[in-house]
Short mmCIF file of C-alpha atoms in Angstrom, two decimals:
data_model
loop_
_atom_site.label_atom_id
_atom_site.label_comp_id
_atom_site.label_asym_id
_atom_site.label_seq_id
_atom_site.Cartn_x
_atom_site.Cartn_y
_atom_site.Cartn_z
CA UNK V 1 0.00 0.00 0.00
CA UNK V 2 1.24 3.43 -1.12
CA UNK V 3 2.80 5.00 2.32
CA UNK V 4 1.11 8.68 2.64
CA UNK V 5 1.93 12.18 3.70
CA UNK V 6 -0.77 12.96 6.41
CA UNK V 7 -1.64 16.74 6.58
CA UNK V 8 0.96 18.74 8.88
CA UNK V 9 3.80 16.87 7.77
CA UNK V 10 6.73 18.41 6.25
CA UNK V 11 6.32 16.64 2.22
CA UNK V 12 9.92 17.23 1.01
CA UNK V 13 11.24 15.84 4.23
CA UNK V 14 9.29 12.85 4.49
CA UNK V 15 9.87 12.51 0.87
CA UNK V 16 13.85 12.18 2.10
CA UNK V 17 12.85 9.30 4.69
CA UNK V 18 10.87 7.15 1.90
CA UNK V 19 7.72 7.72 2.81
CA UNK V 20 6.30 8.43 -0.61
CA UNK V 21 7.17 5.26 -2.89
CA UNK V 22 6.16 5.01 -6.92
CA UNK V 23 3.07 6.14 -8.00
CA UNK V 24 1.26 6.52 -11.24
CA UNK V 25 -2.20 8.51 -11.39
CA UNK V 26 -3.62 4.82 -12.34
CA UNK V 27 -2.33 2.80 -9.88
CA UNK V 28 -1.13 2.85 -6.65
CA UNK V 29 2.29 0.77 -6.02
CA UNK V 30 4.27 -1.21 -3.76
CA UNK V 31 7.05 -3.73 -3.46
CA UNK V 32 6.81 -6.70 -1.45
CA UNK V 33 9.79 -8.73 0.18
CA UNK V 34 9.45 -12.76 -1.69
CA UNK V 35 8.17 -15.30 1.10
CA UNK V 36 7.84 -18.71 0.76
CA UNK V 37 4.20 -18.91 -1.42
CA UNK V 38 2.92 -22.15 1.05
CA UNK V 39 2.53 -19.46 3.91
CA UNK V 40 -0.67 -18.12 3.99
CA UNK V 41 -1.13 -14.01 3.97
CA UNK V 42 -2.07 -12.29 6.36
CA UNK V 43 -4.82 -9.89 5.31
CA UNK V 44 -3.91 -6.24 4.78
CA UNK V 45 -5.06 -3.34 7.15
CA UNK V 46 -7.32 -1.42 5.81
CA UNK V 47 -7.52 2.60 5.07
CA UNK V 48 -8.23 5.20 7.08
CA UNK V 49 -10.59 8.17 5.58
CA UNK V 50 -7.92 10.42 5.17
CA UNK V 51 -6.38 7.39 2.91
CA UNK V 52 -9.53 7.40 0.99
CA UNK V 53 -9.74 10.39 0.47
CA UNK V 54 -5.99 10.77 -0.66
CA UNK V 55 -6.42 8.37 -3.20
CA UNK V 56 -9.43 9.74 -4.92
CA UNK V 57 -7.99 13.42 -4.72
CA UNK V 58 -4.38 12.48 -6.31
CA UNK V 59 -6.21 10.04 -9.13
CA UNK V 60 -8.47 13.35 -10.25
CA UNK V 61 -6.67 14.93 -13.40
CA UNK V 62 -8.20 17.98 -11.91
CA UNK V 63 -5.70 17.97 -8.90
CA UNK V 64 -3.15 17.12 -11.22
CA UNK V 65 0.72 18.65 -10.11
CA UNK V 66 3.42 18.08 -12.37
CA UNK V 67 7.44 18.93 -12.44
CA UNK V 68 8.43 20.49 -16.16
CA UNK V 69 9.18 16.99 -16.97
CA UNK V 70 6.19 16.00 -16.83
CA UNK V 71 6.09 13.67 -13.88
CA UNK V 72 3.94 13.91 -10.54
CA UNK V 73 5.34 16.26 -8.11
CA UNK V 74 4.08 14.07 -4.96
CA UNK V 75 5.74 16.20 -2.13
CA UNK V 76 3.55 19.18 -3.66
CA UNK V 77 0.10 17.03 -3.98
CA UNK V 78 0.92 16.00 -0.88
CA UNK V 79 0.70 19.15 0.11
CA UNK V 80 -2.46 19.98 -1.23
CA UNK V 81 -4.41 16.98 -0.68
CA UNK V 82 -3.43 17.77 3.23
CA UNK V 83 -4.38 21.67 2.78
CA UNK V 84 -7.85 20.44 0.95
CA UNK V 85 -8.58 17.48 4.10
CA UNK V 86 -8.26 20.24 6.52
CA UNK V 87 -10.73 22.39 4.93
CA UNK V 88 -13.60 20.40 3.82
CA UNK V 89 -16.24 19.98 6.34
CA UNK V 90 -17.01 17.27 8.98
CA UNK V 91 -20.46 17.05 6.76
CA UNK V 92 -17.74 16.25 3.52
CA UNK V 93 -15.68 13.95 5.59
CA UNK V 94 -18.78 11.73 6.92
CA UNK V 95 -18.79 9.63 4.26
CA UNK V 96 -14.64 9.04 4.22
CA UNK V 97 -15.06 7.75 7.51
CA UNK V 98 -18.10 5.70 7.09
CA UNK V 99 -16.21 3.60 4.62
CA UNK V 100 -13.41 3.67 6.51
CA UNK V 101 -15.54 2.19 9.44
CA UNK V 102 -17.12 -0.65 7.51
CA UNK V 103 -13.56 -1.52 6.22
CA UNK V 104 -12.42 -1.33 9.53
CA UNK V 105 -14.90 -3.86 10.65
CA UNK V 106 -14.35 -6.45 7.90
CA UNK V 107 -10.72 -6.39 7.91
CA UNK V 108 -10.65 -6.90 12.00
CA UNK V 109 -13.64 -9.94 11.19
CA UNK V 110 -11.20 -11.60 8.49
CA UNK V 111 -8.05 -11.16 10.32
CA UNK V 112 -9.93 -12.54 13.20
CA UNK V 113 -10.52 -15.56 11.34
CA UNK V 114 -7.20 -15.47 9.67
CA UNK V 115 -5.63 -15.70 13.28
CA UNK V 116 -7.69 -18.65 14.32
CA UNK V 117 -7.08 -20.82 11.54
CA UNK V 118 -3.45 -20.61 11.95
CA UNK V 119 -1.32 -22.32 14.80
CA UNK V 120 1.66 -21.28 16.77
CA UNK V 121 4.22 -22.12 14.46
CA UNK V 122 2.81 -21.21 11.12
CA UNK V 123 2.64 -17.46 12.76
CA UNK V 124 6.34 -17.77 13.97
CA UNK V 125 7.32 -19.01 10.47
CA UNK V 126 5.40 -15.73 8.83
CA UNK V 127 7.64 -13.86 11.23
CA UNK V 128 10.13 -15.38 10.18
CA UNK V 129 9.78 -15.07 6.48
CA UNK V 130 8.67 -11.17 6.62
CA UNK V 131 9.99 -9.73 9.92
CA UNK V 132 6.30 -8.96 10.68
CA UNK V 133 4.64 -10.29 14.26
CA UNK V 134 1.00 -11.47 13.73
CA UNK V 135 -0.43 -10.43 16.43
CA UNK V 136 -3.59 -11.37 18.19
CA UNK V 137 -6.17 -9.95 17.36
CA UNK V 138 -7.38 -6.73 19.45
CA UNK V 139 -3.62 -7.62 20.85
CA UNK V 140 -3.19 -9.16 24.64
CA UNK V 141 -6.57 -7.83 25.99
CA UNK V 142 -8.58 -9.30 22.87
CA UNK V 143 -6.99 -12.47 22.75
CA UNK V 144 -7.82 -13.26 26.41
CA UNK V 145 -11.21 -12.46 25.48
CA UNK V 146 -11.15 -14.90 22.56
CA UNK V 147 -10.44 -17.36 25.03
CA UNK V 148 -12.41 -16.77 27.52
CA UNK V 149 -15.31 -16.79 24.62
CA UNK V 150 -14.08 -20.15 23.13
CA UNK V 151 -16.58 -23.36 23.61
CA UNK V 152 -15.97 -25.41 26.41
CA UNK V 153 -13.25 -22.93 28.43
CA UNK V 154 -14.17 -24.22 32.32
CA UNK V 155 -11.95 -20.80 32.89
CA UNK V 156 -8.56 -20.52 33.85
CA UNK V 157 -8.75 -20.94 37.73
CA UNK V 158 -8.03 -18.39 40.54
CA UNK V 159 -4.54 -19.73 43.11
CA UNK V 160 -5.89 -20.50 46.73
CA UNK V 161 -5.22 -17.22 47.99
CA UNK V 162 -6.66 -15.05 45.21
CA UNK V 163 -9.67 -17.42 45.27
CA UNK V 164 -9.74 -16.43 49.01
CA UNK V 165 -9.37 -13.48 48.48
CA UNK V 166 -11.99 -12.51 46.02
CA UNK V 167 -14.51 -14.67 48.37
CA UNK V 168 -13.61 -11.39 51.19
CA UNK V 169 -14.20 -8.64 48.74
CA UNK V 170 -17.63 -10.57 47.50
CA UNK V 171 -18.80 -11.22 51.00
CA UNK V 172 -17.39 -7.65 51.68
CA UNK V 173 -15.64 -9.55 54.90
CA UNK V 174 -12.95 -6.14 55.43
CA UNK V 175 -14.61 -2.74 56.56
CA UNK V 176 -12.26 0.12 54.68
CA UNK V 177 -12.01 3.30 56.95
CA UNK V 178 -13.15 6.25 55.38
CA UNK V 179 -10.85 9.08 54.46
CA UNK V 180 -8.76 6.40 52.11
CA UNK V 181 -7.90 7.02 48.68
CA UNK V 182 -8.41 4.32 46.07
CA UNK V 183 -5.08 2.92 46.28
CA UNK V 184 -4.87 3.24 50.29
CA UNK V 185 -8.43 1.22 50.09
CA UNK V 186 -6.33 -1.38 48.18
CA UNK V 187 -3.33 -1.68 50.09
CA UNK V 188 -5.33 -1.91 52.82
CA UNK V 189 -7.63 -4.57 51.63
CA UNK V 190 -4.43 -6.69 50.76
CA UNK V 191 -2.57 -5.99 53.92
CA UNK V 192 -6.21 -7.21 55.93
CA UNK V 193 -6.41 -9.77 53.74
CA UNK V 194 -3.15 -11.48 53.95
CA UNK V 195 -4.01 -10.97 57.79
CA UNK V 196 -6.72 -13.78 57.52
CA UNK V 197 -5.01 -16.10 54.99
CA UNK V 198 -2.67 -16.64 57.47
CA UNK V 199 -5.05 -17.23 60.41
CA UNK V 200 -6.69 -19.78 58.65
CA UNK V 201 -5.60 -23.44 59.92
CA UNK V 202 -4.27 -25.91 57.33
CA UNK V 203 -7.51 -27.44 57.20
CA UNK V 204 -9.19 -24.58 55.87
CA UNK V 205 -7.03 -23.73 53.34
CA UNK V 206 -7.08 -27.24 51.98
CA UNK V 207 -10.44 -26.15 50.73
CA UNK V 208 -9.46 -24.13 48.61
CA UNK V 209 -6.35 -25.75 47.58
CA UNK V 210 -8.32 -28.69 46.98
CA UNK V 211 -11.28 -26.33 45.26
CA UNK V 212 -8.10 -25.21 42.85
CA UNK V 213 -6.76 -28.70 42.09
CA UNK V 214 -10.03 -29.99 40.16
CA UNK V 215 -10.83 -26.68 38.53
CA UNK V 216 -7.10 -26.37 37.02
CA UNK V 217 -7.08 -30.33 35.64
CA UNK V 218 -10.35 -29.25 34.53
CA UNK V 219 -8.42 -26.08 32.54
CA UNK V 220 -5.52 -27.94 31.67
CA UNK V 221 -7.42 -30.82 30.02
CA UNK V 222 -9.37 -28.12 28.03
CA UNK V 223 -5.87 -26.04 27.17
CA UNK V 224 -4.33 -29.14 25.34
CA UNK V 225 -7.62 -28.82 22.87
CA UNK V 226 -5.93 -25.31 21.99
CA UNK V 227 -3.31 -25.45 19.46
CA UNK V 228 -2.47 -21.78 20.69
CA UNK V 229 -2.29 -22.59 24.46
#
């Protein structure tokens, strides 16, 4: 995909740094590094309004700005197709980023699916190949979601003491004094609640260790279902 100049940006000096590769007023160009053709392709991001709207302002003879040889003078459209996105109005620029929207969505639904159909070390062999990290998608946040959302997840289980300790805040066990910030309410929940973890006798906290035994062979049965976990 053709790398742009986004308005506010110097043109001749990001013109120096390769941002602006070939272009022709027909086509928009790129060169891409040889990989090995059995690895699948990741699909491309898609473009932003402002990238819409660059390529349908640069491809209108109209807006046509040419060096006295003849060819495109792309740090000076640049320029102008910057200058003309800031002035149009946000009534004009609706329909840029409506497009842009829907693309948006597609390209994160196919990616999605591009993800999930490929396993651990097809993705490290793309890397490989290309220097480029497929991520997951909506990165570390939205692939623990994706798992949690998978069929069949028991969920990954809570340690004794966290499991205790989320049973206090539920049952609201500590008082917190007023006059407390949020993170002195926090530190002070912890420090209370490490209080009565240790006060419990080994008998009660084999209920929970126990409690945390079947629910992670539970999660670990499930995991080895996951070619990604």
């Amino acid at each position: 995909m053709l790398s742009l100049i986004r308005p506010g940006l110097n043109a001749p000096a990001a013109l120096s740094k390769g941002v602006l590769r070939g272009f022709s007023s027909s086509a928009f160009l790129s060169k891409k590094k040889a990989v090995d053709p059995t690895l699948p392709v990741p699909p491309k991001g898609p473009a932003s309004a402002y990238t819409l709207f660059f390529k349908q302002y640069v491809t209108n003879p109209s807006n046509s700005i040419r060096k006295p040889d003849g060819k495109l003078d792309m740090p000076a459209l640049a320029q102008a197709a910057g200058k003309a996105w800031s002035e149009i109005p946000s009534s004009d620029k609706s329909s840029y980023e409506s497009e842009a929207s829907s693309l948006r969505k597609s390209y994160e639904a196919e990616y999605k699916s591009f993800y999930q159909s490929t396993s651990p070390e097809t993705r490290q062999a793309i890397y490989e190949a290309t220097g480029k990290e497929v991520k997951p998608p909506g990165g570390k946040k939205g692939y623990l979601k994706s798992i949690a959302e998978r069929a069949g997840n028991p969920g990954k289980p809570l340690t004794p003491y966290f499991a205790f300790a989320k049973e206090q805040r539920d049952n609201d066990t500590i008082p917190t004094p007023s006059g407390l910030n949020n993170q002195e309410k926090l530190l002070h929940q912890a420090k209370e609640t490490g209080k009565l973890w240790k006060e419990l006798s080994e008998a009660e906290k084999q209920k929970y260790k126990d409690a945390y035994g079947e629910a992670k062979a539970k999660w670990d049965a499930w995991a080895k279902t996951q070619s990604d976990l």
